[in-house]
Amino acid sequence: MSRRWRVLAAALALSVAGVVAGATVPRAHAHGRVPVGAVHVAGETAQDVVTGRLLFVGASYSIGLGATNAAEGYASLLADRMHQPYSVNAVSGTGFQNAGRHHSGTFAERIARIPVLPAPSIVVIQGGRDDTRFPSSREYAAALDTIQLAQHRFRSARVVVLGPIPAVLPVSTRILAIRSAIGQACRAARAGFIDPIAQRWITPENIRSYSGRIHGHPNDAGYAYITTRLIAALPAALHASQPPLQPLPTPSASPTTAALT
């Protein structure tokens, strides 16, 4: 088995005050990881289709809140296993509609400020759970605007959205509505969508063992598990994504008014 497919049950614990939007995180070093079999989709593994810089835009899960080591969040673990450079732009409590307690910016507002160089080859947008206090009817438009902005700002990149990862079971109707709207936006924008709810990443059998010391967030084993599931889902998501097909109009201050279908 290739040494590239080793994973350590570890992750990242950072306080909200310590998170800086747009911060670049150095790639983690592989060390002491448990072998995990490569996952094939149409004869390919994630390592076959992931080449070039990875950019992660998201909320607390993208900074690994709740784990123990700053080099072991799922973003770091994934980039390490892909042997690719990466950067993280993540702020706890933010989303497609939610600018966060300190007005750090929605995903789209932060994407608009991220330098286009060095150009990423893949953009992973993670979140949705922090939008549950906002109208779910507006989530589709906000997610669609965010995805299209990323597609046109990083023109050579494939955009993949990692939807809400449940912290409690059963999943609330609010989170289900948010997740549905994000999925529809991904289909409309021809972006990849990874749906942890539909794929049953979190089950009654594993939720306790993956729950961390910070309420609603994984522990070390949970982030390592998320990494493994993400690697398994990436090839299909990347094949579903498409580069931009036409120029993006000048972004407006408010989201488009696309309706849910």
PDB file of C-alpha atoms in Angstrom:
ATOM      1  CA  MET A   1       0.000   0.000   0.000  1.00  0.00           C
ATOM      2  CA  SER A   2       1.340   3.425  -0.925  1.00  0.00           C
ATOM      3  CA  ARG A   3       2.608   5.529   1.928  1.00  0.00           C
ATOM      4  CA  ARG A   4       0.534   8.371   0.477  1.00  0.00           C
ATOM      5  CA  TRP A   5      -2.592   6.789   1.931  1.00  0.00           C
ATOM      6  CA  ARG A   6      -1.726   7.023   5.617  1.00  0.00           C
ATOM      7  CA  VAL A   7      -3.838   9.053   7.976  1.00  0.00           C
ATOM      8  CA  LEU A   8      -3.418  10.104  11.571  1.00  0.00           C
ATOM      9  CA  ALA A   9      -6.397  10.666  13.829  1.00  0.00           C
ATOM     10  CA  ALA A  10      -5.572  14.266  14.559  1.00  0.00           C
ATOM     11  CA  ALA A  11      -6.888  17.769  13.901  1.00  0.00           C
ATOM     12  CA  LEU A  12      -6.833  21.415  14.725  1.00  0.00           C
ATOM     13  CA  ALA A  13      -7.927  23.488  17.710  1.00  0.00           C
ATOM     14  CA  LEU A  14      -7.917  27.242  17.216  1.00  0.00           C
ATOM     15  CA  SER A  15      -9.803  29.924  19.082  1.00  0.00           C
ATOM     16  CA  VAL A  16     -12.047  32.206  17.071  1.00  0.00           C
ATOM     17  CA  ALA A  17      -9.832  35.114  18.019  1.00  0.00           C
ATOM     18  CA  GLY A  18      -6.853  33.365  16.509  1.00  0.00           C
ATOM     19  CA  VAL A  19      -8.392  32.907  13.082  1.00  0.00           C
ATOM     20  CA  VAL A  20      -7.436  35.396  10.406  1.00  0.00           C
ATOM     21  CA  ALA A  21      -9.363  35.411   7.167  1.00  0.00           C
ATOM     22  CA  GLY A  22      -7.099  34.757   4.215  1.00  0.00           C
ATOM     23  CA  ALA A  23      -4.299  33.232   6.282  1.00  0.00           C
ATOM     24  CA  THR A  24      -2.030  30.853   4.391  1.00  0.00           C
ATOM     25  CA  VAL A  25      -1.302  27.623   6.209  1.00  0.00           C
ATOM     26  CA  PRO A  26       1.881  25.645   5.540  1.00  0.00           C
ATOM     27  CA  ARG A  27       1.439  22.123   4.282  1.00  0.00           C
ATOM     28  CA  ALA A  28       1.545  19.490   7.002  1.00  0.00           C
ATOM     29  CA  HIS A  29       4.149  16.755   7.093  1.00  0.00           C
ATOM     30  CA  ALA A  30       3.095  13.128   6.958  1.00  0.00           C
ATOM     31  CA  HIS A  31       3.911  11.314  10.151  1.00  0.00           C
ATOM     32  CA  GLY A  32       2.602   8.251  11.906  1.00  0.00           C
ATOM     33  CA  ARG A  33      -0.567   7.790   9.874  1.00  0.00           C
ATOM     34  CA  VAL A  34      -2.752   4.716   9.715  1.00  0.00           C
ATOM     35  CA  PRO A  35      -2.929   3.141   6.224  1.00  0.00           C
ATOM     36  CA  VAL A  36      -6.213   3.725   4.410  1.00  0.00           C
ATOM     37  CA  GLY A  37      -7.095   2.055   1.120  1.00  0.00           C
ATOM     38  CA  ALA A  38      -7.332   4.215  -1.991  1.00  0.00           C
ATOM     39  CA  VAL A  39     -10.892   4.776  -3.163  1.00  0.00           C
ATOM     40  CA  HIS A  40     -11.611   4.353  -6.868  1.00  0.00           C
ATOM     41  CA  VAL A  41     -14.255   6.237  -8.810  1.00  0.00           C
ATOM     42  CA  ALA A  42     -14.407   5.256 -12.478  1.00  0.00           C
ATOM     43  CA  GLY A  43     -10.923   3.799 -12.080  1.00  0.00           C
ATOM     44  CA  GLU A  44      -9.506   6.925 -10.448  1.00  0.00           C
ATOM     45  CA  THR A  45      -8.482   7.933  -6.964  1.00  0.00           C
ATOM     46  CA  ALA A  46      -8.532  11.439  -5.535  1.00  0.00           C
ATOM     47  CA  GLN A  47      -4.789  11.562  -6.008  1.00  0.00           C
ATOM     48  CA  ASP A  48      -5.246  10.937  -9.721  1.00  0.00           C
ATOM     49  CA  VAL A  49      -7.465  13.984 -10.161  1.00  0.00           C
ATOM     50  CA  VAL A  50      -6.107  16.435  -7.573  1.00  0.00           C
ATOM     51  CA  THR A  51      -3.105  18.393  -8.831  1.00  0.00           C
ATOM     52  CA  GLY A  52      -2.086  21.906  -7.919  1.00  0.00           C
ATOM     53  CA  ARG A  53      -2.834  24.313  -5.092  1.00  0.00           C
ATOM     54  CA  LEU A  54      -5.895  23.742  -2.938  1.00  0.00           C
ATOM     55  CA  LEU A  55      -7.909  26.652  -1.535  1.00  0.00           C
ATOM     56  CA  PHE A  56     -10.310  26.032   1.350  1.00  0.00           C
ATOM     57  CA  VAL A  57     -12.957  28.642   2.143  1.00  0.00           C
ATOM     58  CA  GLY A  58     -15.230  27.955   5.069  1.00  0.00           C
ATOM     59  CA  ALA A  59     -16.109  28.143   8.730  1.00  0.00           C
ATOM     60  CA  SER A  60     -15.018  26.400  11.929  1.00  0.00           C
ATOM     61  CA  TYR A  61     -14.653  22.934  10.403  1.00  0.00           C
ATOM     62  CA  SER A  62     -12.148  24.307   7.895  1.00  0.00           C
ATOM     63  CA  ILE A  63      -9.945  25.533  10.746  1.00  0.00           C
ATOM     64  CA  GLY A  64     -10.410  22.259  12.601  1.00  0.00           C
ATOM     65  CA  LEU A  65     -12.019  23.802  15.667  1.00  0.00           C
ATOM     66  CA  GLY A  66     -12.268  21.219  18.426  1.00  0.00           C
ATOM     67  CA  ALA A  67      -9.170  19.135  17.732  1.00  0.00           C
ATOM     68  CA  THR A  68      -5.672  19.295  19.113  1.00  0.00           C
ATOM     69  CA  ASN A  69      -3.014  20.213  16.594  1.00  0.00           C
ATOM     70  CA  ALA A  70      -2.820  23.161  14.215  1.00  0.00           C
ATOM     71  CA  ALA A  71      -1.278  21.009  11.471  1.00  0.00           C
ATOM     72  CA  GLU A  72      -3.983  18.338  11.593  1.00  0.00           C
ATOM     73  CA  GLY A  73      -7.273  19.848  10.467  1.00  0.00           C
ATOM     74  CA  TYR A  74      -9.031  18.156   7.561  1.00  0.00           C
ATOM     75  CA  ALA A  75      -7.704  20.796   5.144  1.00  0.00           C
ATOM     76  CA  SER A  76      -4.133  20.126   6.212  1.00  0.00           C
ATOM     77  CA  LEU A  77      -4.605  16.364   6.229  1.00  0.00           C
ATOM     78  CA  LEU A  78      -6.176  16.393   2.779  1.00  0.00           C
ATOM     79  CA  ALA A  79      -3.450  18.567   1.237  1.00  0.00           C
ATOM     80  CA  ASP A  80      -0.790  16.404   2.836  1.00  0.00           C
ATOM     81  CA  ARG A  81      -2.299  13.231   1.449  1.00  0.00           C
ATOM     82  CA  MET A  82      -2.590  14.861  -1.973  1.00  0.00           C
ATOM     83  CA  HIS A  83       0.999  16.176  -1.714  1.00  0.00           C
ATOM     84  CA  GLN A  84      -0.202  19.624  -2.788  1.00  0.00           C
ATOM     85  CA  PRO A  85       0.264  23.151  -1.366  1.00  0.00           C
ATOM     86  CA  TYR A  86      -2.804  24.761   0.120  1.00  0.00           C
ATOM     87  CA  SER A  87      -4.258  27.792   1.854  1.00  0.00           C
ATOM     88  CA  VAL A  88      -7.218  28.263   4.171  1.00  0.00           C
ATOM     89  CA  ASN A  89      -9.562  31.228   4.426  1.00  0.00           C
ATOM     90  CA  ALA A  90     -11.898  30.267   7.255  1.00  0.00           C
ATOM     91  CA  VAL A  91     -13.683  32.077  10.075  1.00  0.00           C
ATOM     92  CA  SER A  92     -15.832  30.364  12.682  1.00  0.00           C
ATOM     93  CA  GLY A  93     -19.530  31.154  12.525  1.00  0.00           C
ATOM     94  CA  THR A  94     -19.598  32.371   8.930  1.00  0.00           C
ATOM     95  CA  GLY A  95     -21.510  31.091   5.928  1.00  0.00           C
ATOM     96  CA  PHE A  96     -23.040  31.897   2.573  1.00  0.00           C
ATOM     97  CA  GLN A  97     -25.309  34.454   4.279  1.00  0.00           C
ATOM     98  CA  ASN A  98     -23.673  34.814   7.685  1.00  0.00           C
ATOM     99  CA  ALA A  99     -20.857  37.358   7.997  1.00  0.00           C
ATOM    100  CA  GLY A 100     -20.058  36.199  11.531  1.00  0.00           C
ATOM    101  CA  ARG A 101     -20.107  37.853  14.926  1.00  0.00           C
ATOM    102  CA  HIS A 102     -17.239  40.169  14.092  1.00  0.00           C
ATOM    103  CA  HIS A 103     -18.432  40.897  10.530  1.00  0.00           C
ATOM    104  CA  SER A 104     -15.484  39.031   9.061  1.00  0.00           C
ATOM    105  CA  GLY A 105     -17.460  38.542   5.858  1.00  0.00           C
ATOM    106  CA  THR A 106     -19.602  35.962   4.139  1.00  0.00           C
ATOM    107  CA  PHE A 107     -17.878  33.388   1.986  1.00  0.00           C
ATOM    108  CA  ALA A 108     -18.444  35.541  -1.104  1.00  0.00           C
ATOM    109  CA  GLU A 109     -17.160  38.707   0.567  1.00  0.00           C
ATOM    110  CA  ARG A 110     -13.979  36.919   1.582  1.00  0.00           C
ATOM    111  CA  ILE A 111     -13.522  35.199  -1.785  1.00  0.00           C
ATOM    112  CA  ALA A 112     -13.618  38.639  -3.398  1.00  0.00           C
ATOM    113  CA  ARG A 113     -10.604  39.637  -1.283  1.00  0.00           C
ATOM    114  CA  ILE A 114      -8.474  36.517  -1.798  1.00  0.00           C
ATOM    115  CA  PRO A 115      -5.554  37.151  -4.194  1.00  0.00           C
ATOM    116  CA  VAL A 116      -5.949  35.312  -7.493  1.00  0.00           C
ATOM    117  CA  LEU A 117      -2.282  34.329  -7.399  1.00  0.00           C
ATOM    118  CA  PRO A 118      -0.952  31.819  -6.683  1.00  0.00           C
ATOM    119  CA  ALA A 119      -3.874  30.348  -8.569  1.00  0.00           C
ATOM    120  CA  PRO A 120      -5.646  27.375  -6.974  1.00  0.00           C
ATOM    121  CA  SER A 121      -6.581  24.348  -9.034  1.00  0.00           C
ATOM    122  CA  ILE A 122      -9.387  23.334  -6.666  1.00  0.00           C
ATOM    123  CA  VAL A 123     -11.549  25.509  -4.426  1.00  0.00           C
ATOM    124  CA  VAL A 124     -13.370  23.713  -1.609  1.00  0.00           C
ATOM    125  CA  ILE A 125     -16.148  25.776  -0.016  1.00  0.00           C
ATOM    126  CA  GLN A 126     -17.299  24.266   3.286  1.00  0.00           C
ATOM    127  CA  GLY A 127     -20.272  25.313   5.341  1.00  0.00           C
ATOM    128  CA  GLY A 128     -23.971  25.972   5.621  1.00  0.00           C
ATOM    129  CA  ARG A 129     -24.693  25.107   9.230  1.00  0.00           C
ATOM    130  CA  ASP A 130     -24.036  28.676  10.359  1.00  0.00           C
ATOM    131  CA  ASP A 131     -26.738  29.961   8.004  1.00  0.00           C
ATOM    132  CA  THR A 132     -29.615  28.298   9.860  1.00  0.00           C
ATOM    133  CA  ARG A 133     -30.640  31.591  11.508  1.00  0.00           C
ATOM    134  CA  PHE A 134     -30.986  33.209   8.106  1.00  0.00           C
ATOM    135  CA  PRO A 135     -33.870  32.651   5.652  1.00  0.00           C
ATOM    136  CA  SER A 136     -33.426  29.278   3.976  1.00  0.00           C
ATOM    137  CA  SER A 137     -35.296  30.736   0.981  1.00  0.00           C
ATOM    138  CA  ARG A 138     -32.293  33.008   0.367  1.00  0.00           C
ATOM    139  CA  GLU A 139     -29.647  30.307   0.734  1.00  0.00           C
ATOM    140  CA  TYR A 140     -29.898  29.194  -2.890  1.00  0.00           C
ATOM    141  CA  ALA A 141     -29.181  32.666  -4.264  1.00  0.00           C
ATOM    142  CA  ALA A 142     -26.375  33.305  -1.771  1.00  0.00           C
ATOM    143  CA  ALA A 143     -24.727  29.953  -2.502  1.00  0.00           C
ATOM    144  CA  LEU A 144     -25.106  30.381  -6.266  1.00  0.00           C
ATOM    145  CA  ASP A 145     -23.524  33.842  -6.182  1.00  0.00           C
ATOM    146  CA  THR A 146     -20.676  32.524  -4.041  1.00  0.00           C
ATOM    147  CA  ILE A 147     -19.933  29.586  -6.311  1.00  0.00           C
ATOM    148  CA  GLN A 148     -20.074  31.656  -9.488  1.00  0.00           C
ATOM    149  CA  LEU A 149     -17.799  34.280  -7.975  1.00  0.00           C
ATOM    150  CA  ALA A 150     -15.236  31.598  -7.098  1.00  0.00           C
ATOM    151  CA  GLN A 151     -15.508  30.074 -10.585  1.00  0.00           C
ATOM    152  CA  HIS A 152     -14.839  33.364 -12.304  1.00  0.00           C
ATOM    153  CA  ARG A 153     -12.273  34.733  -9.895  1.00  0.00           C
ATOM    154  CA  PHE A 154     -10.214  31.538 -10.037  1.00  0.00           C
ATOM    155  CA  ARG A 155     -10.824  30.738 -13.666  1.00  0.00           C
ATOM    156  CA  SER A 156      -8.653  27.645 -13.908  1.00  0.00           C
ATOM    157  CA  ALA A 157     -10.046  26.070 -10.734  1.00  0.00           C
ATOM    158  CA  ARG A 158     -12.739  23.477 -10.160  1.00  0.00           C
ATOM    159  CA  VAL A 159     -15.145  24.430  -7.377  1.00  0.00           C
ATOM    160  CA  VAL A 160     -16.462  21.846  -4.933  1.00  0.00           C
ATOM    161  CA  VAL A 161     -18.858  22.563  -2.072  1.00  0.00           C
ATOM    162  CA  LEU A 162     -18.721  20.464   1.093  1.00  0.00           C
ATOM    163  CA  GLY A 163     -22.212  20.685   2.550  1.00  0.00           C
ATOM    164  CA  PRO A 164     -23.281  20.670   6.199  1.00  0.00           C
ATOM    165  CA  ILE A 165     -21.803  17.940   8.382  1.00  0.00           C
ATOM    166  CA  PRO A 166     -24.278  17.057  11.144  1.00  0.00           C
ATOM    167  CA  ALA A 167     -23.249  17.632  14.756  1.00  0.00           C
ATOM    168  CA  VAL A 168     -26.419  16.065  16.172  1.00  0.00           C
ATOM    169  CA  LEU A 169     -28.891  13.439  15.003  1.00  0.00           C
ATOM    170  CA  PRO A 170     -31.541  13.480  13.734  1.00  0.00           C
ATOM    171  CA  VAL A 171     -30.639  16.330  11.402  1.00  0.00           C
ATOM    172  CA  SER A 172     -32.877  19.369  11.922  1.00  0.00           C
ATOM    173  CA  THR A 173     -35.328  20.516   9.277  1.00  0.00           C
ATOM    174  CA  ARG A 174     -33.495  23.857   9.090  1.00  0.00           C
ATOM    175  CA  ILE A 175     -30.203  22.197   8.210  1.00  0.00           C
ATOM    176  CA  LEU A 176     -31.958  19.941   5.709  1.00  0.00           C
ATOM    177  CA  ALA A 177     -33.446  23.003   3.996  1.00  0.00           C
ATOM    178  CA  ILE A 178     -30.049  24.738   3.887  1.00  0.00           C
ATOM    179  CA  ARG A 179     -28.396  21.624   2.514  1.00  0.00           C
ATOM    180  CA  SER A 180     -31.059  21.265  -0.193  1.00  0.00           C
ATOM    181  CA  ALA A 181     -30.616  24.878  -1.305  1.00  0.00           C
ATOM    182  CA  ILE A 182     -26.816  24.518  -1.485  1.00  0.00           C
ATOM    183  CA  GLY A 183     -27.134  21.338  -3.523  1.00  0.00           C
ATOM    184  CA  GLN A 184     -29.471  23.041  -5.984  1.00  0.00           C
ATOM    185  CA  ALA A 185     -27.057  25.953  -6.327  1.00  0.00           C
ATOM    186  CA  CYS A 186     -24.213  23.545  -7.086  1.00  0.00           C
ATOM    187  CA  ARG A 187     -26.236  21.889  -9.825  1.00  0.00           C
ATOM    188  CA  ALA A 188     -27.183  25.245 -11.330  1.00  0.00           C
ATOM    189  CA  ALA A 189     -23.570  26.441 -11.300  1.00  0.00           C
ATOM    190  CA  ARG A 190     -22.174  23.078 -12.438  1.00  0.00           C
ATOM    191  CA  ALA A 191     -20.049  22.813  -9.310  1.00  0.00           C
ATOM    192  CA  GLY A 192     -19.271  19.645  -7.428  1.00  0.00           C
ATOM    193  CA  PHE A 193     -21.390  18.965  -4.333  1.00  0.00           C
ATOM    194  CA  ILE A 194     -20.344  16.630  -1.535  1.00  0.00           C
ATOM    195  CA  ASP A 195     -23.338  15.856   0.677  1.00  0.00           C
ATOM    196  CA  PRO A 196     -22.328  14.341   4.044  1.00  0.00           C
ATOM    197  CA  ILE A 197     -25.985  14.061   5.078  1.00  0.00           C
ATOM    198  CA  ALA A 198     -27.076  12.024   2.055  1.00  0.00           C
ATOM    199  CA  GLN A 199     -23.883   9.966   2.239  1.00  0.00           C
ATOM    200  CA  ARG A 200     -24.483   9.311   5.955  1.00  0.00           C
ATOM    201  CA  TRP A 201     -21.044  10.341   7.139  1.00  0.00           C
ATOM    202  CA  ILE A 202     -22.408  10.752  10.654  1.00  0.00           C
ATOM    203  CA  THR A 203     -24.454   7.914  12.101  1.00  0.00           C
ATOM    204  CA  PRO A 204     -25.806   6.937  15.528  1.00  0.00           C
ATOM    205  CA  GLU A 205     -22.965   4.437  15.707  1.00  0.00           C
ATOM    206  CA  ASN A 206     -20.092   6.899  15.185  1.00  0.00           C
ATOM    207  CA  ILE A 207     -21.339  10.309  16.327  1.00  0.00           C
ATOM    208  CA  ARG A 208     -20.202   9.932  19.924  1.00  0.00           C
ATOM    209  CA  SER A 209     -16.704   8.695  19.096  1.00  0.00           C
ATOM    210  CA  TYR A 210     -16.162  11.590  16.639  1.00  0.00           C
ATOM    211  CA  SER A 211     -17.563  14.356  18.884  1.00  0.00           C
ATOM    212  CA  GLY A 212     -14.948  16.683  20.366  1.00  0.00           C
ATOM    213  CA  ARG A 213     -14.547  18.784  23.486  1.00  0.00           C
ATOM    214  CA  ILE A 214     -16.074  21.820  21.742  1.00  0.00           C
ATOM    215  CA  HIS A 215     -19.799  21.358  21.317  1.00  0.00           C
ATOM    216  CA  GLY A 216     -20.846  20.669  17.751  1.00  0.00           C
ATOM    217  CA  HIS A 217     -17.323  20.007  16.479  1.00  0.00           C
ATOM    218  CA  PRO A 218     -15.277  16.865  15.847  1.00  0.00           C
ATOM    219  CA  ASN A 219     -12.316  15.558  17.794  1.00  0.00           C
ATOM    220  CA  ASP A 220      -9.045  14.367  16.261  1.00  0.00           C
ATOM    221  CA  ALA A 221     -10.557  11.097  15.072  1.00  0.00           C
ATOM    222  CA  GLY A 222     -13.507  12.992  13.627  1.00  0.00           C
ATOM    223  CA  TYR A 223     -11.342  15.235  11.467  1.00  0.00           C
ATOM    224  CA  ALA A 224      -9.300  12.284  10.258  1.00  0.00           C
ATOM    225  CA  TYR A 225     -12.550  10.524   9.396  1.00  0.00           C
ATOM    226  CA  ILE A 226     -13.836  13.595   7.510  1.00  0.00           C
ATOM    227  CA  THR A 227     -10.583  13.613   5.531  1.00  0.00           C
ATOM    228  CA  THR A 228     -11.028   9.994   4.519  1.00  0.00           C
ATOM    229  CA  ARG A 229     -14.649  10.512   3.466  1.00  0.00           C
ATOM    230  CA  LEU A 230     -13.729  13.671   1.561  1.00  0.00           C
ATOM    231  CA  ILE A 231     -10.988  11.874  -0.336  1.00  0.00           C
ATOM    232  CA  ALA A 232     -13.474   9.159  -1.285  1.00  0.00           C
ATOM    233  CA  ALA A 233     -16.000  11.716  -2.544  1.00  0.00           C
ATOM    234  CA  LEU A 234     -13.647  14.091  -4.373  1.00  0.00           C
ATOM    235  CA  PRO A 235     -13.210  12.305  -7.725  1.00  0.00           C
ATOM    236  CA  ALA A 236     -16.942  12.219  -8.485  1.00  0.00           C
ATOM    237  CA  ALA A 237     -17.392  15.806  -7.260  1.00  0.00           C
ATOM    238  CA  LEU A 238     -14.555  17.065  -9.449  1.00  0.00           C
ATOM    239  CA  HIS A 239     -15.935  15.256 -12.489  1.00  0.00           C
ATOM    240  CA  ALA A 240     -19.300  16.928 -11.841  1.00  0.00           C
ATOM    241  CA  SER A 241     -17.737  20.382 -11.673  1.00  0.00           C
ATOM    242  CA  GLN A 242     -17.131  22.502 -14.735  1.00  0.00           C
ATOM    243  CA  PRO A 243     -15.007  25.594 -15.387  1.00  0.00           C
ATOM    244  CA  PRO A 244     -16.859  28.867 -16.057  1.00  0.00           C
ATOM    245  CA  LEU A 245     -18.538  29.019 -19.448  1.00  0.00           C
ATOM    246  CA  GLN A 246     -19.083  32.775 -19.717  1.00  0.00           C
ATOM    247  CA  PRO A 247     -17.896  35.999 -18.057  1.00  0.00           C
ATOM    248  CA  LEU A 248     -19.461  36.894 -14.731  1.00  0.00           C
ATOM    249  CA  PRO A 249     -21.299  40.222 -14.581  1.00  0.00           C
ATOM    250  CA  THR A 250     -20.045  42.802 -12.112  1.00  0.00           C
ATOM    251  CA  PRO A 251     -21.173  41.450  -8.686  1.00  0.00           C
ATOM    252  CA  SER A 252     -24.002  43.380  -7.050  1.00  0.00           C
ATOM    253  CA  ALA A 253     -24.135  44.189  -3.364  1.00  0.00           C
ATOM    254  CA  SER A 254     -27.027  41.794  -2.837  1.00  0.00           C
ATOM    255  CA  PRO A 255     -27.524  38.166  -3.926  1.00  0.00           C
ATOM    256  CA  THR A 256     -29.423  37.307  -7.072  1.00  0.00           C
ATOM    257  CA  THR A 257     -33.085  36.530  -6.679  1.00  0.00           C
ATOM    258  CA  ALA A 258     -33.085  33.024  -8.100  1.00  0.00           C
ATOM    259  CA  ALA A 259     -35.962  30.967  -6.738  1.00  0.00           C
ATOM    260  CA  LEU A 260     -35.757  27.496  -5.280  1.00  0.00           C
ATOM    261  CA  THR A 261     -36.938  24.748  -7.573  1.00  0.00           C
TER     262      THR A 261
END
